[in-house]
PDB file of C-alpha atoms in Angstrom:
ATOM      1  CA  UNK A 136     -91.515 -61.431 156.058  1.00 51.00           C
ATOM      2  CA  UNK A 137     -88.274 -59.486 156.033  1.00 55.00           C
ATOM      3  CA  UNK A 138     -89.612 -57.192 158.305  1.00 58.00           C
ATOM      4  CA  UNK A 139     -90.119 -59.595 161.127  1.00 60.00           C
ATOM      5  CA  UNK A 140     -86.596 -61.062 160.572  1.00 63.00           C
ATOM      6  CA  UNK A 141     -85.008 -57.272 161.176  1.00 68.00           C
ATOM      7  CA  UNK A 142     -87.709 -57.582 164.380  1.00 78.00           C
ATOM      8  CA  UNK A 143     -85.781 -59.928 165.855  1.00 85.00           C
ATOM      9  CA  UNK A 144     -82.427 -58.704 165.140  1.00 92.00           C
ATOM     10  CA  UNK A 145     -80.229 -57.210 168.162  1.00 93.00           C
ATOM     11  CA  UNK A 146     -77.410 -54.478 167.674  1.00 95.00           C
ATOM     12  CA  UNK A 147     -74.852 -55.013 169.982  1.00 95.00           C
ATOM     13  CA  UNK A 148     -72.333 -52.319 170.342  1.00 97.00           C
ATOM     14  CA  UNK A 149     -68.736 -52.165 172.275  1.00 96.00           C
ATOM     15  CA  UNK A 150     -67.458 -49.042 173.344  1.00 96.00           C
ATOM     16  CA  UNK A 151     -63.327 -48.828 172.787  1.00 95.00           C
ATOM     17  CA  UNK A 152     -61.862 -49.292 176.534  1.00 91.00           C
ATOM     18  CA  UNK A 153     -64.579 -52.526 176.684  1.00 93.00           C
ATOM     19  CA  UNK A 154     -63.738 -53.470 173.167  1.00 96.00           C
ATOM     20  CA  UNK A 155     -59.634 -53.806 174.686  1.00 95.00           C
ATOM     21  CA  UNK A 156     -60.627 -56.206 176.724  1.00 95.00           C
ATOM     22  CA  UNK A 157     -58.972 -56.932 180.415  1.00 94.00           C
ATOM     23  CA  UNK A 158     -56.636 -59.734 181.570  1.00 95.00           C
ATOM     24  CA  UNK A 159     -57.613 -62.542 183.690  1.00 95.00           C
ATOM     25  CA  UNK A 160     -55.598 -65.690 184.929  1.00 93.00           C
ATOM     26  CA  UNK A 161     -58.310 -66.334 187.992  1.00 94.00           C
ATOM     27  CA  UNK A 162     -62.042 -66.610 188.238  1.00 95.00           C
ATOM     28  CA  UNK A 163     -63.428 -66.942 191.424  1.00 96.00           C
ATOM     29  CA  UNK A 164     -67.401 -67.877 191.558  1.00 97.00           C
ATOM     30  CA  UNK A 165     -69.915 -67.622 193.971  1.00 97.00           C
ATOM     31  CA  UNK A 166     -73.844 -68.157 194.033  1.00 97.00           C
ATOM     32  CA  UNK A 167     -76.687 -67.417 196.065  1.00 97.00           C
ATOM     33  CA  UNK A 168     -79.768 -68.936 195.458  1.00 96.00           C
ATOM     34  CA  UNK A 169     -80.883 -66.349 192.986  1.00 97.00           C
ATOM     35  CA  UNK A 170     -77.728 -65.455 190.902  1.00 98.00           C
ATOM     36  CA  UNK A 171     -73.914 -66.506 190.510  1.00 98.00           C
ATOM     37  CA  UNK A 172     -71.006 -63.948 190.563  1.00 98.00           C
ATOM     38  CA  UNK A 173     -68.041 -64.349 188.667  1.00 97.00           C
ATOM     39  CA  UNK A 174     -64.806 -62.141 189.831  1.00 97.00           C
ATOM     40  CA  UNK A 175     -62.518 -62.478 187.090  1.00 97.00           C
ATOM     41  CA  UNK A 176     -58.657 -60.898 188.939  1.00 96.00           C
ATOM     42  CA  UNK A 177     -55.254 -60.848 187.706  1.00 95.00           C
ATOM     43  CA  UNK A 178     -52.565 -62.814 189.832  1.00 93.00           C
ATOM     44  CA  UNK A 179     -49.023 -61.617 188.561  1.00 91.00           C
ATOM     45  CA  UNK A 180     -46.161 -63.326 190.089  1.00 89.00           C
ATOM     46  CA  UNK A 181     -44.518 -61.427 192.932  1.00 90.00           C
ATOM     47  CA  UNK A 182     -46.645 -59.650 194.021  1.00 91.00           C
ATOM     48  CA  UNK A 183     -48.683 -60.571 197.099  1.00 90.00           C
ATOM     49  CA  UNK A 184     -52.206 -59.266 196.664  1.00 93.00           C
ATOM     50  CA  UNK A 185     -54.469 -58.843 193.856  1.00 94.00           C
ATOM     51  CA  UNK A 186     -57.713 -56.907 193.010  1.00 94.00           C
ATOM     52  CA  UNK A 187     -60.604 -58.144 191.208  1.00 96.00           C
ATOM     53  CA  UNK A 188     -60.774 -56.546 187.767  1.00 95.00           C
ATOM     54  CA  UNK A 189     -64.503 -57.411 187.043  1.00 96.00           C
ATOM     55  CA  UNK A 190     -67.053 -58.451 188.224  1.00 97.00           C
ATOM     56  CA  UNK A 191     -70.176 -60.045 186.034  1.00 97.00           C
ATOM     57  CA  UNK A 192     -73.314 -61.282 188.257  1.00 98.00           C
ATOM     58  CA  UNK A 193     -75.578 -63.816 186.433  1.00 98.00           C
ATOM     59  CA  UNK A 194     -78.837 -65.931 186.440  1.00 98.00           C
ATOM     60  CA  UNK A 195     -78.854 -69.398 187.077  1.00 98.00           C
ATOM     61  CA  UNK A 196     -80.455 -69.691 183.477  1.00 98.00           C
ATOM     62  CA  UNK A 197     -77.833 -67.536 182.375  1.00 98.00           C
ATOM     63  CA  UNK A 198     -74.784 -69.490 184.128  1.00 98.00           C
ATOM     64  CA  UNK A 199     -76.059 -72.521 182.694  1.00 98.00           C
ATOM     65  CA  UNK A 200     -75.955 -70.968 179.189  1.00 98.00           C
ATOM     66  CA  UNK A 201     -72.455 -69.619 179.712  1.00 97.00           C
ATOM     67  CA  UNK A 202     -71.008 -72.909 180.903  1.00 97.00           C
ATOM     68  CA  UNK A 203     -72.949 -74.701 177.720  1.00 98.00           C
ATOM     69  CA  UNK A 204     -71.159 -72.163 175.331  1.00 98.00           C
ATOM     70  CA  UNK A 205     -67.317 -72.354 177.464  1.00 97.00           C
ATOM     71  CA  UNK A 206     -67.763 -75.717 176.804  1.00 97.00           C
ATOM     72  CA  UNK A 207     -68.902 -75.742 173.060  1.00 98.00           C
ATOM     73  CA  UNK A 208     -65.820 -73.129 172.457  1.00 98.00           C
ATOM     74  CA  UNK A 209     -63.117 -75.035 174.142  1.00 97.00           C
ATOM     75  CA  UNK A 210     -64.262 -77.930 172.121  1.00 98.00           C
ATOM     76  CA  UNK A 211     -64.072 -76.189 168.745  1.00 98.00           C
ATOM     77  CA  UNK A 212     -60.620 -74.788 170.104  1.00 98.00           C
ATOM     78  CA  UNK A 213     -59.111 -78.242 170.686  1.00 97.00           C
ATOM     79  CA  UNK A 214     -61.023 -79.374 167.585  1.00 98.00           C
ATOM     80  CA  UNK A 215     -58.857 -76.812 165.737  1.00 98.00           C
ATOM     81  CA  UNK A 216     -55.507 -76.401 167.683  1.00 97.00           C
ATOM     82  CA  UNK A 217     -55.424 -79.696 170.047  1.00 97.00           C
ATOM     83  CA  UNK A 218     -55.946 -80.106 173.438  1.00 96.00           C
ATOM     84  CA  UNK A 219     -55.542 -77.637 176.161  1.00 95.00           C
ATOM     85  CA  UNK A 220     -53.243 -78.776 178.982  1.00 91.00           C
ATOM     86  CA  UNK A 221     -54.622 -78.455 182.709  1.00 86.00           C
ATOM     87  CA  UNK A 222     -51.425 -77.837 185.262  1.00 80.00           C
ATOM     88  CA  UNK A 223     -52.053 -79.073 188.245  1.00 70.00           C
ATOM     89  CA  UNK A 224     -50.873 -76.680 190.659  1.00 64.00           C
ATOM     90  CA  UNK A 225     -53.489 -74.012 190.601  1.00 59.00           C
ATOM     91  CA  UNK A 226     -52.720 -70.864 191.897  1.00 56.00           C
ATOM     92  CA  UNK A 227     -53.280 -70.549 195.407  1.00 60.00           C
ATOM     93  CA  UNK A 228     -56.965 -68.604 196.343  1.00 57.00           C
ATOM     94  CA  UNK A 229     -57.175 -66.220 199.618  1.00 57.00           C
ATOM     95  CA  UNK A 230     -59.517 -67.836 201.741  1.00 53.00           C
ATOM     96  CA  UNK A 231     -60.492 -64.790 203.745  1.00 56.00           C
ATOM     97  CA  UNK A 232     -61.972 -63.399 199.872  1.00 57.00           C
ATOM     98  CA  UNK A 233     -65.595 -62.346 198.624  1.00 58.00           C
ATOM     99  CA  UNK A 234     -68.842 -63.118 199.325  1.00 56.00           C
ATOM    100  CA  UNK A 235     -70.438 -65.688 201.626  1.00 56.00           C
ATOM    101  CA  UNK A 236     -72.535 -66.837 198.877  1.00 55.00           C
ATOM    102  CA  UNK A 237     -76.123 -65.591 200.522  1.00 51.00           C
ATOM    103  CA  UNK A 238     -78.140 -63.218 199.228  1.00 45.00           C
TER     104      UNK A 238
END
């Protein structure tokens, strides 16, 4: 029995420069039919352009899983520490950017 628990086990590793992480205040998303891209860039004021820091691409299945577990997390999180605020002036998105959304 114990050996078919350590079967289904996964080791996930994180190498250091992933493991420090990289700012994002802006997520821009796009899909296609077969997968949804997520740009993640930093806006910092004053300055008048911006480049996308990373770049994940997804499954549908996979989006759908992601959103599930935002949402669980920011739940917990307000659970914990109250709600999070929404401004209402978002920042303001180039609309000359990315992908057309076809694939």
């Amino acid at each position: 029995m114990a050996e078919n628990k350590n079967q289904n086990q996964l080791n996930i590793e994180i190498d250091e420069a992933t493991a420090d992480g990289t700012y994002s205040n802006l997520a821009i998303i796009n899909h296609s039919v077969s997968e949804f891209v997520v740009d993640f860039v930093n806006i910092m004021p004053g300055r008048p352009k911006s480049k996308v820091k990373s770049r994940i691409i997804l499954t549908p299945q996979h989006a759908k899983r992601l959103l599930k577990a935002l949402g669980d997390n920011v739940s917990r999180f307000e659970s914990a520490h109250g709600e999070i605020k929404d401004y209402d002036q978002p920042p303001t998105m180039p609309m000359n950017y990315g992908p057309t959304g076809e694939a």
